[in-house]
Structures are given as C-alpha cells and as structure tokens.
Amino acid sequence: MQSRWNNTDAAQAKTDLDLRAYSSRLIGADTALVLHGGGNTSVKSTHTDRFGEKLDIIWVKASGFDLASMGPEGFTALDLRRVLKLAGLESLSDADMVNEVLCARLDASAAAASIEAIVHALIPFKFVDHSHADAILTISNTPGGKERFAEIYGDRVLVLPYIKPGFDLAIQFRDVIANTDLSAYDAVISENHGVFTFDDDAFRSYEKMILVVDEAEAWLRNNYGRAEFTQTDAGDPVGVAAARKGVSDLAGGAVISRKSKSIPGSNVQRYGALLRKGTLTPEHVIHNKPYPAMLGDDPESGLAAFRSEYVGYFGRAEDADLTMLAPFPHWALFEDGRCRSFGPNLKRASISADVADTTLEAMYYADQIGDWQGLGEQDLRDLEYWELEQAKLKRQKPASELTGKIAVVSGAAAGIGQACAEVLFEKGAVVIGLDIDPSISETMSKPGYEGLVLDLTDEAAVANALAYVVDNYGGLDIVVSNAGIFRTGAKIETLGDEDWDAILAVNLSSHRKLIKQAVPFLRHGINPGIVVIGSRNVAAPGGGAAAYSVSKAGLTQLMRVAALELAPEGVTVNAVHPDAVFDTRLWTPEALATSAARYGLTIDEYKTRNLLKAEIKSRDVALAVCAFIDGTLPATTGAQLPVDGGNDRVI
Ligand code: ZN
C-alpha cells in the first residue's frame, strides 16, 4: 500500500477541517482500506460560539458521505465535552446513544455523525483515522490472528478483542485508554472489525495507517502470494437469468444481479466451506448476509437450501420482536467458479458485488493459511438485526414501480425510443438502449442507463447485445421494440425495391429478431412484457407510404401472434399506435412546414390535427408504453392502444 500524501495538495488546506477532509479523501481513495462506508475519520478543534464562548469540539465523518470524495461538508461538529460525558455512563442503548450524539451537534441540521463518534472522541489525539482494511481483517479472521499481529508488528500495535460497534465499543475504548498510554502504539486493531491510527499531526496519523496496512499486506503477499481473480463472462446467460428469477422470487421483487470475480472451479467447495465461517468485517453482513448461496446445475435447489438455512439462522435469534429480512442471498458462487451478486437495485447489487470480490480475495488467503475464523453466527446476527440497522431499513424510501427491472429499448437514440428509455429509467428500471446511431453511447451513458450501438437487422449482433445485458444486469424483463424508419412519399407505382426492403427489414424483420432472441430470457423475467411501437397507419393508412404501413401492419400481426404464443409463459405483448408525434427526428422543421402547407394549415394547426386537438409528445407515448409493463395493466395482452389525440378513421 502506497501513501498518497502530497505536500502541495495538503498545503492548500487552510483549516484543521480542510486538512482532515484532504487526508480522509486519501483514505477513501483506497478500496483496500475502506469499501462502501467501511471507515471514518475525525479531527478535534475549537469553536467560538455565538456568545463568545470557546468550545472544544470534534468534527466526525457524517453518515451518508463518501470518504473518497467528501470535503468539509462531510463532517459534523460535536460538542466534545458532551460526547465524552456519554462515555462516562455505564450503559446506554444504541438508539439512545444515537440520539445523544445528535443532540451534541453544533448545527441542528447537520447529518448524523458516525456511530463510532464516541470512540473518536475518547482517543486523546487531534486526528483519528479508522479503516476496515482488508489485509488487517484477513489476518485477524484467520486462526491465531493475534499471534500473527505480534509477529508482524511486535508491540507497536495494540490488539483489542471484538466488541460490537456502538456504545459497547466506546466503553471498551474508555477502559483501555484509562490504563494505557496510546502514544506508545502506532495503531489499535479492533479484532474482526478494523484499525485505528491517531496523531496530533494529520500526516503522521495517515502515514501510520498506510504503514500498518502495508505491513499486513506485505506479510500476506510474501507468505502466500496474491489472488489473481478476474471477471469472466457468463457461459450460459439463460442460466444467469434463471438464477436471478429464483433470487427475485425469494426477495419478493425483481433484483439486479452483477458479475463478481471468478475463482477456479476446483476451489469452489473449499471456499464455500470457509465462507460459512463469518464475513470479512461485521458490516459486510448488512450488505451480503452471513454467507452466499452455492448454486449448481439446478439453481432452484441451491436457493431453496439457502432459504432454509437463512430461516434457521434467523430463528435461532429467538427474538419475537425481530422481523426477518427477505431470505434471499446477496451473492452466489456457481459450481464453475463464477460469482454474482443480487440486490434490490443497481446500487445495492454493485456494492454486494464489490464486497463479494473483497471477500473472495480474503478466502484465497484463508485457503492458503488453512482456515477462517470470522465472527460467529450470533455476533453476525446481532449486527444484521441491530436496532440501528433495522431503523435505517425502515427509513428507506419505497422503491419506484420498476426498481430492479431490466429493460431493453430498440431505436432509443431519439424520439419515442429515447422517451421510453427516459421514462423507464425514471421509474427505476435499468435501461439499455439499442441503436445503430453511435450517439446513443453518449446520450445513454450513466450507470444502469446504457446505450449499445448495433445494427438491429443483424440477428447475431442482437443476440450478443442481449447476452451482454443479462451478463451485466442479470436478466431481461421488458422489451420496447421501437426501431423504425420512414422514407417519404413514393406511390406503389414508383416505390423501389431498395426502399421497400430497407423499411421492412428495420420496421418488421428486426422486431422479429429482437423478440425471438429475447424470449429465452423473458421466460425468466419478472412480470415480463413486450411492447411494440406500431402506428396510426395500421388502422388508417394513407397513400404514398405503402412500405411503412405494411411494415407496421405486419408488426402488429407479429405482436398478436407473440401474445398468443407467450401468454402461457406469462409474458404480455402489446402495441401502442402513435400518430402525429412531432418531437421526433422524423419531423424536421422543413418536413413539418411542407406537410402543413400541403393541407393548407399552419404548423400549429397541423400539429393538433386530431379530435382532441392535442399536441402529442414522445413522452405521452412512453407513458402509454409504461402502462403495459409497470403493473397498471397486468391482465392485458394482445392489445392495441392508440396515442393519437383521437382519429375518426381509427375510432
Ligand atoms: Zn468501524
């Protein structure tokens, strides 16, 4: 582990807090030190209040901020004397502790300080750095960890037995500090939990963290080498979709599944056994439950085994006040060595995948060393069902309708396709847009909102794109088959083969290819549905657009047959028939002006040439599409919904 300290950057800091924020970011930048909230920092300072009174205060990292990117705003100032007074109590429930620490804030609107605030306050140095460094925890969790620390550090590091974070940990530190001169140590290791370093100088506190972690890493590397695990593609994407469906059923709703690193298949059984002996650090139980599922050829039986083991684990708490969390695994090890995470949304699934990667690296060392000795079941369960964690869950916003769902939208670079992608994403779905227009890789380039450039008439390319979607997100629930082209005005007499063939290839045949390739995955989807974008021309064709009208009529018939064929699989298939949607690329200002003039209308009159005199937007079409797949119309399939402002030829 390398120090990231830079004197020029550090010199920019004007205050204690600026400097604290700077070195906190250095710690946050190293995922081997802190991963998704595992770690916190503080600085002690003074503050003159409104009445001119000088107070001793402590700035503690607040929850909800990321060490890697936060500035001074990520710290909450507390009245140090008041926090220290809490440590004088003999007992305090964790909920009361949280309330007392909230009351000690200098700013009533500041975010809650870390749960470890009292420990930070007790350590009698200006700067305190705390991490859950992988290497330290890996050594701590192998049998004889304490002796190994003695071998590595001699008497430079104080090792304390595990105590659950919260008030009990504060009491442990209070009693140790009362009898120990911490200045004799470079660090304090809290077994199975993490490491604290401290100094009156920000640089030295940070450097001690890097030094002790580097020594632990070097010890592991020199004795056992390094895990060289990488991600591999899913060999069988349909199997991935089936496993994700099974997990979603246990979770009681759609989950996203992310790829983690793979291990050699020959290690799976051994790692599986080690993984039953506790997580790397206690908070990992909150992200990933106490252990992963082990999945073989038939994921259903592996998931059923996980469920019954988890129900047993929960039941042994024998606490009627607790409510069991949904008994689904947050990650799974497949028998060929692949590993995937599962979470109720993309963020949670990604965190679980990162934690799984870190855990697998720890298992590499555990396997080499010969055993693993993480926290026991009761400690893990105490953490997983800790009142503070349960309260956090209760405060979570309810998920939006499509959270956890995975959607593909064809022709999503512009117009109706783009609007569908946007609305599905707003409603919580992961959305992958497919388009031949390369701009889609820029317009859709956020996590869970991704554009793939491909020719939708190329079935192999479509198959690859869907395999990519399943490999990266776990499955497929929604297909909005929208791709379409329009070429203006040729009567049948002059319509050339090239135009006819090109329009049918995109507007009709490409949809058959997409639906054909999607069915094996939709079969394992969660309330799966297909919506095709038809046209008013199906019911009310006009002269001069034979190829367009025929392609859309064919597409509608394809939708009807698909609805018949897929109903037994639970997949709904419906069509939306838009008309006069002018905020699309088909309608350039010139095309609009020409068409309006042809009818002797102004542009505004032309745009609202429907019974309701409504100006129809792409977004209106997208909302109609959503109604078929967001649970609004669960019992509807084979239906055709006009979005045209009312048309007397259609009605
Ligand atoms: Zn901690």
XYZ file of C-alpha atoms and ligand atoms in Angstrom:
652
model
C 0.000 0.000 0.000
C 1.352 3.347 -1.085
C 0.980 6.674 0.666
C -0.987 9.133 -1.453
C 0.043 12.167 0.598
C 1.137 15.174 -1.431
C 2.624 18.159 0.406
C 1.499 20.667 -2.216
C -2.114 19.462 -2.022
C -2.011 19.315 1.762
C -0.695 22.893 1.901
C -3.937 24.101 0.254
C -5.774 23.249 3.468
C -6.465 26.429 5.431
C -8.121 24.902 8.495
C -7.952 21.761 10.626
C -11.127 20.634 8.926
C -9.780 21.212 5.388
C -6.754 19.129 6.231
C -8.957 16.448 7.786
C -11.066 16.333 4.633
C -7.941 16.079 2.487
C -6.419 13.089 4.269
C -9.857 11.457 4.568
C -10.113 11.528 0.783
C -6.737 9.814 0.554
C -8.052 7.011 2.757
C -11.290 6.836 0.799
C -9.393 6.556 -2.484
C -8.033 3.162 -1.454
C -10.741 0.499 -1.671
C -8.427 -1.905 0.163
C -8.843 0.409 3.181
C -12.497 1.323 3.019
C -15.264 -0.125 0.929
C -18.740 1.365 0.777
C -18.816 3.151 4.078
C -16.351 0.978 5.976
C -14.301 3.586 7.829
C -14.414 7.063 9.258
C -12.200 9.917 10.435
C -12.257 12.851 12.827
C -10.388 15.930 13.979
C -10.572 17.762 17.300
C -10.600 21.527 17.246
C -12.111 24.552 18.955
C -15.032 26.760 18.132
C -16.217 30.108 19.443
C -19.971 30.132 19.776
C -22.456 32.958 19.321
C -21.913 34.093 22.923
C -18.154 34.334 22.502
C -17.573 31.167 24.474
C -14.795 28.885 23.277
C -15.751 25.226 22.977
C -13.724 22.082 22.441
C -15.286 20.319 19.510
C -14.760 17.256 17.334
C -15.567 17.036 13.648
C -16.620 13.463 12.875
C -17.334 11.982 9.472
C -21.094 12.051 8.966
C -23.041 9.123 7.614
C -24.148 9.338 4.011
C -20.891 10.869 2.755
C -18.230 9.069 0.768
C -14.727 9.369 2.205
C -13.280 9.263 -1.309
C -14.969 12.443 -2.478
C -16.162 14.416 0.526
C -14.998 17.848 1.549
C -15.529 19.654 4.876
C -19.297 19.352 4.374
C -18.999 15.626 5.107
C -18.131 16.243 8.765
C -20.437 17.050 11.638
C -19.190 19.178 14.540
C -19.987 17.872 18.027
C -19.502 19.364 21.480
C -16.538 17.262 22.595
C -17.203 17.597 26.317
C -20.770 16.418 25.913
C -19.714 13.409 23.832
C -17.036 12.455 26.354
C -19.580 12.700 29.153
C -21.590 9.976 27.422
C -18.614 7.659 27.723
C -18.912 8.078 31.498
C -22.250 6.294 31.532
C -22.287 2.655 32.464
C -24.960 1.741 29.986
C -26.821 3.328 27.137
C -28.899 1.722 24.436
C -27.548 2.287 20.942
C -30.721 4.136 19.952
C -30.282 6.472 22.943
C -26.611 6.883 22.084
C -27.534 7.949 18.558
C -29.989 10.465 19.948
C -27.465 11.860 22.438
C -24.841 12.278 19.700
C -27.440 14.052 17.556
C -28.104 16.395 20.467
C -24.372 17.151 20.747
C -24.256 18.676 17.239
C -23.351 22.340 16.909
C -25.612 22.607 13.890
C -29.022 21.043 14.358
C -29.358 20.465 10.613
C -26.036 18.615 10.201
C -26.115 14.934 9.231
C -25.726 12.301 11.955
C -22.112 11.691 12.922
C -20.622 8.214 12.571
C -21.759 5.582 15.031
C -18.144 5.439 16.219
C -18.136 9.133 17.293
C -17.588 8.398 20.994
C -14.557 6.212 20.210
C -13.092 9.057 18.146
C -13.746 11.475 20.993
C -12.046 9.210 23.536
C -8.813 8.727 21.594
C -6.694 11.567 23.007
C -5.164 12.800 19.764
C -6.195 15.530 17.364
C -6.527 13.327 14.283
C -8.066 9.841 14.312
C -8.207 7.644 11.203
C -10.274 4.460 11.155
C -10.443 1.906 8.361
C -11.657 -1.623 7.779
C -8.506 -2.549 5.860
C -8.815 -5.866 4.037
C -5.330 -7.111 4.898
C -5.722 -6.422 8.635
C -9.105 -8.154 8.691
C -7.887 -11.101 6.672
C -5.161 -11.748 9.223
C -7.485 -11.046 12.144
C -10.018 -13.582 10.845
C -7.599 -16.481 10.453
C -6.904 -18.682 13.475
C -4.031 -17.315 15.533
C -4.528 -13.836 14.060
C -3.447 -12.153 17.270
C -0.117 -14.021 17.280
C 0.415 -13.066 13.655
C -0.091 -9.401 14.510
C 2.547 -9.793 17.229
C 4.864 -11.371 14.671
C 4.320 -8.538 12.182
C 4.203 -5.524 14.496
C 5.941 -6.589 17.680
C 4.499 -4.392 20.427
C 3.841 -1.381 18.187
C 0.165 -2.234 17.758
C -2.445 -2.763 20.461
C -4.900 -5.562 19.597
C -8.329 -5.483 21.263
C -10.896 -8.291 21.191
C -14.011 -7.835 19.063
C -16.870 -5.829 20.518
C -19.934 -4.824 18.530
C -19.700 -1.231 17.242
C -21.864 1.167 19.224
C -21.865 2.043 22.905
C -20.183 -1.210 23.983
C -17.188 -0.461 21.762
C -16.971 3.033 23.265
C -16.868 1.538 26.776
C -14.122 -0.867 25.727
C -12.015 2.049 24.444
C -12.766 4.131 27.548
C -11.479 1.396 29.847
C -8.427 0.615 27.716
C -7.463 4.272 27.353
C -7.785 4.826 31.116
C -4.990 2.320 31.679
C -2.897 2.623 28.531
C -0.672 5.255 27.020
C -1.760 5.125 23.391
C 1.223 7.220 22.320
C 3.287 4.037 22.734
C 1.399 2.481 19.797
C 1.246 3.111 16.068
C -2.285 1.727 15.889
C -5.115 -0.042 17.684
C -6.600 -3.069 15.940
C -10.136 -3.990 16.867
C -10.246 -7.693 16.041
C -12.619 -8.753 13.246
C -13.532 -5.105 12.757
C -10.777 -2.712 11.708
C -7.887 -0.463 12.685
C -7.476 2.987 14.257
C -4.462 5.271 13.896
C -4.062 8.655 15.586
C -1.691 11.558 15.995
C -1.758 15.267 16.656
C -0.482 15.656 13.111
C -2.711 14.763 10.148
C 0.168 13.496 8.020
C 1.539 11.215 10.722
C -1.875 9.742 11.564
C -2.444 8.961 7.866
C 1.069 7.591 7.375
C 0.656 5.243 10.346
C -2.493 3.852 8.725
C -0.652 3.263 5.463
C 2.328 1.778 7.266
C 0.447 -0.778 9.384
C -1.768 -1.826 6.482
C 1.218 -2.059 4.147
C 2.993 -4.334 6.630
C -0.055 -6.616 6.822
C -0.341 -6.702 3.021
C 3.357 -7.461 2.645
C 3.127 -10.267 5.190
C 0.283 -11.901 3.277
C 1.943 -11.394 -0.108
C 5.353 -12.627 0.994
C 3.935 -15.751 2.569
C 1.074 -16.622 0.248
C 1.346 -14.645 -2.984
C -1.673 -12.904 -4.386
C -5.146 -13.820 -5.549
C -5.341 -13.222 -9.289
C -9.108 -13.441 -9.739
C -10.780 -11.673 -12.659
C -14.303 -11.401 -14.033
C -15.368 -13.854 -16.702
C -18.398 -13.702 -18.977
C -21.410 -15.833 -18.155
C -21.017 -19.064 -20.075
C -24.764 -19.543 -20.032
C -26.758 -16.295 -19.905
C -30.087 -18.163 -19.747
C -28.828 -19.893 -16.593
C -27.971 -16.463 -15.128
C -31.487 -15.207 -15.897
C -32.993 -18.326 -14.294
C -30.910 -17.876 -11.132
C -31.843 -14.200 -10.923
C -35.523 -15.148 -11.259
C -35.155 -17.607 -8.396
C -33.491 -14.972 -6.219
C -36.172 -12.405 -7.149
C -38.847 -14.847 -6.025
C -37.117 -15.200 -2.633
C -36.658 -11.423 -2.416
C -40.328 -10.779 -3.135
C -39.475 -8.468 -6.049
C -37.155 -8.013 -9.001
C -33.439 -7.927 -8.219
C -30.466 -6.771 -10.246
C -27.551 -9.195 -10.484
C -23.969 -8.077 -11.085
C -20.885 -10.037 -12.005
C -18.179 -10.524 -9.422
C -14.793 -12.069 -9.961
C -14.494 -15.778 -10.712
C -12.403 -18.296 -8.821
C -11.057 -21.600 -10.162
C -13.890 -24.152 -10.171
C -11.712 -26.552 -8.193
C -11.701 -24.099 -5.251
C -15.466 -23.676 -5.012
C -16.171 -26.356 -2.418
C -13.291 -25.323 -0.172
C -14.108 -21.612 -0.378
C -17.770 -22.417 0.144
C -16.908 -24.147 3.422
C -14.694 -21.264 4.574
C -17.375 -18.721 3.702
C -19.641 -20.299 6.283
C -17.258 -19.152 8.993
C -18.056 -15.461 9.051
C -17.810 -12.318 6.939
C -14.618 -10.312 6.475
C -15.849 -7.458 8.671
C -19.132 -7.391 10.589
C -20.759 -4.664 8.488
C -20.443 -6.904 5.434
C -23.303 -8.943 6.863
C -25.517 -5.932 6.189
C -24.503 -5.804 2.539
C -24.223 -9.512 1.877
C -25.901 -11.573 4.626
C -23.755 -14.061 6.572
C -22.821 -16.231 3.586
C -23.513 -16.663 -0.130
C -25.723 -19.261 -1.823
C -23.949 -22.155 -3.528
C -25.546 -22.802 -6.918
C -25.110 -25.895 -9.059
C -26.770 -27.030 -12.279
C -30.169 -26.545 -10.761
C -30.169 -23.101 -9.112
C -33.571 -23.767 -7.558
C -32.283 -26.383 -5.153
C -29.292 -24.213 -4.151
C -31.612 -21.292 -3.492
C -34.043 -23.442 -1.523
C -31.122 -24.650 0.602
C -30.018 -21.053 1.192
C -33.513 -20.055 2.173
C -33.974 -22.802 4.707
C -30.526 -22.202 6.212
C -31.186 -18.492 6.489
C -34.586 -19.043 8.077
C -32.854 -21.330 10.599
C -30.166 -18.710 11.298
C -32.827 -16.063 11.885
C -34.957 -18.384 14.009
C -32.067 -19.117 16.360
C -32.184 -15.452 17.466
C -35.362 -16.470 19.303
C -36.432 -12.853 19.348
C -40.103 -12.277 18.630
C -39.531 -8.526 18.183
C -37.435 -9.008 15.054
C -38.820 -9.183 11.547
C -36.913 -11.459 9.200
C -35.387 -9.777 6.167
C -36.346 -11.360 2.832
C -34.409 -14.636 2.809
C -32.565 -14.157 -0.486
C -28.811 -14.444 -0.990
C -26.948 -11.224 -1.809
C -24.372 -13.218 -3.667
C -23.856 -16.694 -5.036
C -20.965 -18.882 -6.004
C -21.645 -21.086 -9.016
C -20.052 -24.506 -9.274
C -17.837 -23.425 -12.173
C -16.314 -20.677 -10.005
C -18.311 -17.730 -11.294
C -19.744 -15.433 -8.719
C -22.644 -12.974 -8.921
C -24.309 -10.527 -6.573
C -28.022 -9.788 -6.174
C -29.605 -6.596 -4.856
C -32.943 -4.801 -4.922
C -31.456 -2.079 -7.125
C -28.321 -1.465 -9.161
C -26.516 0.376 -6.394
C -27.082 -2.302 -3.787
C -26.185 -5.073 -6.247
C -22.963 -3.254 -7.158
C -21.997 -2.829 -3.502
C -22.682 -6.517 -2.922
C -20.503 -7.418 -5.917
C -17.618 -5.300 -4.598
C -17.921 -6.827 -1.144
C -18.003 -10.294 -2.742
C -14.775 -9.542 -4.659
C -13.028 -8.459 -1.479
C -14.342 -11.491 0.366
C -13.076 -13.876 -2.320
C -9.596 -12.388 -2.009
C -9.729 -12.952 1.735
C -10.843 -16.548 1.078
C -7.761 -17.014 -1.092
C -5.589 -16.306 1.952
C -7.827 -18.268 4.305
C -7.484 -21.247 1.971
C -3.704 -20.861 1.883
C -3.413 -20.369 5.626
C -5.738 -23.319 6.164
C -8.778 -21.896 7.919
C -11.028 -18.897 8.530
C -12.373 -17.687 11.830
C -14.657 -14.746 11.302
C -17.338 -13.732 13.745
C -19.741 -16.407 14.896
C -23.375 -16.620 13.956
C -24.659 -14.735 16.952
C -22.360 -11.739 16.509
C -23.239 -11.564 12.822
C -26.945 -11.795 13.515
C -26.675 -9.126 16.234
C -25.166 -6.828 13.639
C -27.547 -7.735 10.818
C -30.562 -7.225 13.076
C -29.077 -4.372 15.104
C -31.779 -1.865 16.031
C -29.879 0.904 14.241
C -29.672 -1.074 11.006
C -33.316 -2.073 11.204
C -34.262 1.566 11.758
C -32.266 2.525 8.641
C -34.208 -0.012 6.592
C -37.495 1.362 7.863
C -36.452 4.881 6.804
C -35.739 3.814 3.223
C -37.930 5.342 0.551
C -40.304 2.876 -1.050
C -38.881 1.663 -4.350
C -40.376 3.045 -7.574
C -42.557 0.732 -9.667
C -39.814 -0.549 -11.933
C -36.917 -0.736 -9.471
C -34.968 -3.940 -10.015
C -36.390 -4.382 -13.530
C -34.215 -4.666 -16.624
C -35.442 -3.159 -19.897
C -34.197 -3.039 -23.458
C -35.452 -0.317 -25.818
C -34.629 -0.559 -29.510
C -34.179 2.616 -31.524
C -33.524 4.592 -28.335
C -31.196 7.243 -29.756
C -34.033 9.687 -30.415
C -37.772 10.326 -30.445
C -40.207 7.835 -28.982
C -37.495 5.271 -28.190
C -35.499 7.844 -26.275
C -38.601 8.978 -24.387
C -39.401 5.347 -23.475
C -35.846 4.835 -22.193
C -36.070 8.006 -20.106
C -39.433 7.184 -18.569
C -38.475 3.580 -17.765
C -35.280 4.812 -16.113
C -37.165 7.450 -14.117
C -39.443 4.689 -12.861
C -36.426 2.784 -11.556
C -35.578 0.277 -14.303
C -32.109 -0.421 -15.608
C -32.443 0.541 -19.286
C -30.248 -0.495 -22.175
C -30.885 1.324 -25.433
C -30.034 -0.300 -28.747
C -29.499 1.809 -31.846
C -27.418 1.996 -34.988
C -26.829 5.688 -34.260
C -23.471 5.987 -32.457
C -24.732 8.999 -30.469
C -26.549 6.560 -28.191
C -23.312 5.669 -26.451
C -23.196 9.288 -25.260
C -26.880 10.005 -24.662
C -27.180 6.824 -22.608
C -24.026 6.602 -20.530
C -24.966 6.552 -16.861
C -24.837 3.566 -14.523
C -27.884 1.487 -15.397
C -28.678 3.683 -18.417
C -26.503 2.405 -21.166
C -26.549 2.669 -24.947
C -25.247 -0.072 -27.239
C -24.509 0.645 -30.890
C -25.580 -2.143 -33.229
C -27.437 -2.912 -36.428
C -30.776 -4.312 -35.260
C -31.228 -6.152 -38.569
C -28.176 -8.271 -37.689
C -29.570 -11.072 -35.547
C -26.175 -12.180 -34.232
C -25.497 -8.629 -33.054
C -28.895 -8.557 -31.332
C -28.148 -11.897 -29.634
C -24.786 -10.575 -28.413
C -26.364 -7.397 -27.087
C -28.955 -9.327 -25.060
C -26.295 -11.686 -23.715
C -24.342 -8.605 -22.626
C -27.408 -7.192 -20.855
C -28.018 -10.434 -18.980
C -24.356 -10.889 -18.110
C -24.139 -7.365 -16.709
C -27.510 -6.941 -15.017
C -28.840 -10.466 -14.528
C -31.821 -10.845 -16.854
C -34.424 -9.190 -19.028
C -37.973 -8.186 -18.059
C -39.069 -5.549 -20.539
C -38.606 -5.145 -24.288
C -39.788 -1.991 -26.012
C -39.475 -2.848 -29.680
C -39.472 0.556 -31.288
C -36.868 0.785 -34.040
C -38.338 2.275 -37.173
C -37.524 4.270 -40.263
C -39.756 6.327 -42.533
C -38.952 7.298 -46.074
C -41.223 9.890 -47.589
C -43.657 9.716 -50.249
C -43.494 7.181 -53.049
C -46.639 5.666 -54.524
C -46.587 1.938 -55.210
C -46.029 2.579 -58.882
C -42.699 4.260 -58.182
C -41.705 2.566 -54.904
C -38.330 0.924 -55.419
C -37.271 -2.475 -54.084
C -34.445 -0.921 -52.098
C -36.807 1.313 -50.081
C -39.346 -1.457 -49.639
C -36.734 -3.947 -48.444
C -34.947 -1.492 -46.168
C -38.166 -0.365 -44.472
C -39.402 -3.915 -43.955
C -36.001 -5.019 -42.685
C -35.986 -2.411 -39.907
C -39.676 -1.882 -39.146
C -40.715 -5.529 -39.272
C -37.982 -8.163 -39.535
C -35.665 -6.598 -36.938
C -38.513 -6.769 -34.399
C -38.935 -10.480 -35.074
C -35.224 -10.968 -34.428
C -35.276 -8.960 -31.214
C -38.363 -10.733 -29.872
C -37.004 -14.140 -30.909
C -33.715 -13.523 -29.117
C -35.437 -12.029 -26.065
C -37.909 -14.858 -25.414
C -35.442 -17.255 -23.711
C -34.648 -14.502 -21.179
C -38.161 -13.048 -20.826
C -39.307 -16.544 -19.867
C -37.277 -15.977 -16.668
C -38.270 -12.325 -16.339
C -40.214 -10.708 -13.507
C -43.733 -9.823 -14.761
C -42.204 -9.732 -18.235
C -43.659 -7.760 -21.101
C -43.040 -6.685 -24.673
C -44.448 -3.501 -26.149
C -44.127 -2.795 -29.859
C -44.472 0.683 -31.291
C -46.922 0.491 -34.177
C -48.558 3.398 -35.955
C -51.900 5.039 -36.659
C -51.235 3.872 -40.220
C -52.159 0.321 -39.219
C -55.828 1.186 -38.772
C -55.845 4.234 -41.038
C -53.250 4.035 -43.781
C -52.553 6.851 -46.186
C -51.444 6.867 -49.790
C -47.744 7.094 -50.543
C -46.493 5.122 -47.539
C -47.031 1.516 -48.574
C -43.816 0.130 -47.164
C -44.216 1.955 -43.853
C -47.875 0.997 -43.424
C -47.304 -2.615 -44.464
C -44.350 -2.957 -42.084
C -46.351 -1.554 -39.159
C -49.358 -3.749 -40.002
C -47.046 -6.760 -40.151
C -45.505 -5.755 -36.851
C -48.952 -5.541 -35.285
C -49.751 -9.035 -36.533
C -46.394 -10.253 -35.182
C -47.353 -8.734 -31.810
C -50.699 -10.567 -31.834
C -49.108 -13.917 -32.626
C -46.429 -13.320 -29.986
C -49.170 -12.526 -27.451
C -50.791 -15.894 -28.228
C -47.525 -17.806 -28.083
C -46.109 -16.148 -24.955
C -49.222 -15.951 -22.783
C -48.526 -19.432 -21.347
C -45.096 -18.135 -20.289
C -46.631 -15.143 -18.524
C -45.160 -12.641 -21.000
C -47.566 -9.887 -22.066
C -47.226 -8.480 -25.590
C -49.000 -5.287 -26.585
C -48.810 -2.456 -29.102
C -49.041 1.305 -28.944
C -50.133 3.144 -32.097
C -48.873 6.709 -32.020
C -49.754 9.381 -34.504
C -48.625 12.925 -35.112
C -45.802 12.833 -32.619
C -43.769 15.706 -33.941
C -40.921 15.937 -31.414
C -39.049 13.132 -33.171
C -36.243 13.143 -35.703
C -38.629 12.075 -38.478
C -40.118 15.555 -38.330
C -37.595 18.185 -39.249
C -38.906 21.795 -39.258
C -38.832 21.662 -43.091
C -40.836 18.413 -43.242
C -43.347 19.885 -40.820
C -43.698 23.086 -42.861
C -44.096 21.148 -46.134
C -46.750 18.850 -44.699
C -48.690 21.684 -43.069
C -48.646 23.610 -46.346
C -49.913 20.561 -48.243
C -53.088 20.681 -46.112
C -53.288 24.461 -46.172
C -52.747 24.597 -42.376
C -50.429 26.488 -40.083
C -47.802 24.365 -38.318
C -49.719 24.607 -35.023
C -52.979 23.592 -36.706
C -51.211 20.739 -38.441
C -49.640 19.505 -35.185
C -53.029 19.330 -33.446
C -54.961 17.850 -36.370
C -56.833 15.335 -34.191
C -60.167 15.095 -32.427
C -58.847 16.260 -29.072
C -56.760 18.988 -30.724
C -53.920 17.676 -28.607
C -50.249 18.123 -29.320
C -48.849 14.654 -28.747
C -45.357 14.263 -27.325
C -42.964 11.345 -27.358
C -43.332 11.258 -23.627
C -47.105 10.659 -23.935
C -46.322 7.577 -25.996
C -43.715 6.460 -23.464
C -46.213 6.751 -20.602
C -48.673 4.620 -22.585
C -45.917 2.036 -23.128
C -45.221 2.041 -19.400
C -48.844 1.319 -18.562
C -48.430 -2.091 -20.218
C -45.369 -3.030 -18.163
C -45.414 -1.190 -14.849
C -48.233 -3.195 -13.323
C -51.042 -0.828 -14.384
C -52.462 -3.349 -16.871
C -51.245 -6.745 -15.645
C -54.131 -8.657 -17.230
C -53.847 -7.198 -20.703
C -52.119 -8.849 -23.620
C -52.514 -8.653 -27.396
C -53.982 -5.152 -27.041
C -53.533 -2.136 -29.294
C -53.615 1.311 -27.725
C -53.834 4.419 -29.901
C -51.961 7.514 -28.741
C -53.146 9.850 -31.472
C -55.368 12.508 -29.939
C -58.415 10.696 -31.337
C -58.757 9.900 -35.020
C -62.175 9.428 -36.629
C -60.802 6.843 -39.058
C -59.425 4.781 -36.191
C -62.381 5.156 -33.847
Zn -15.527 0.557 12.042
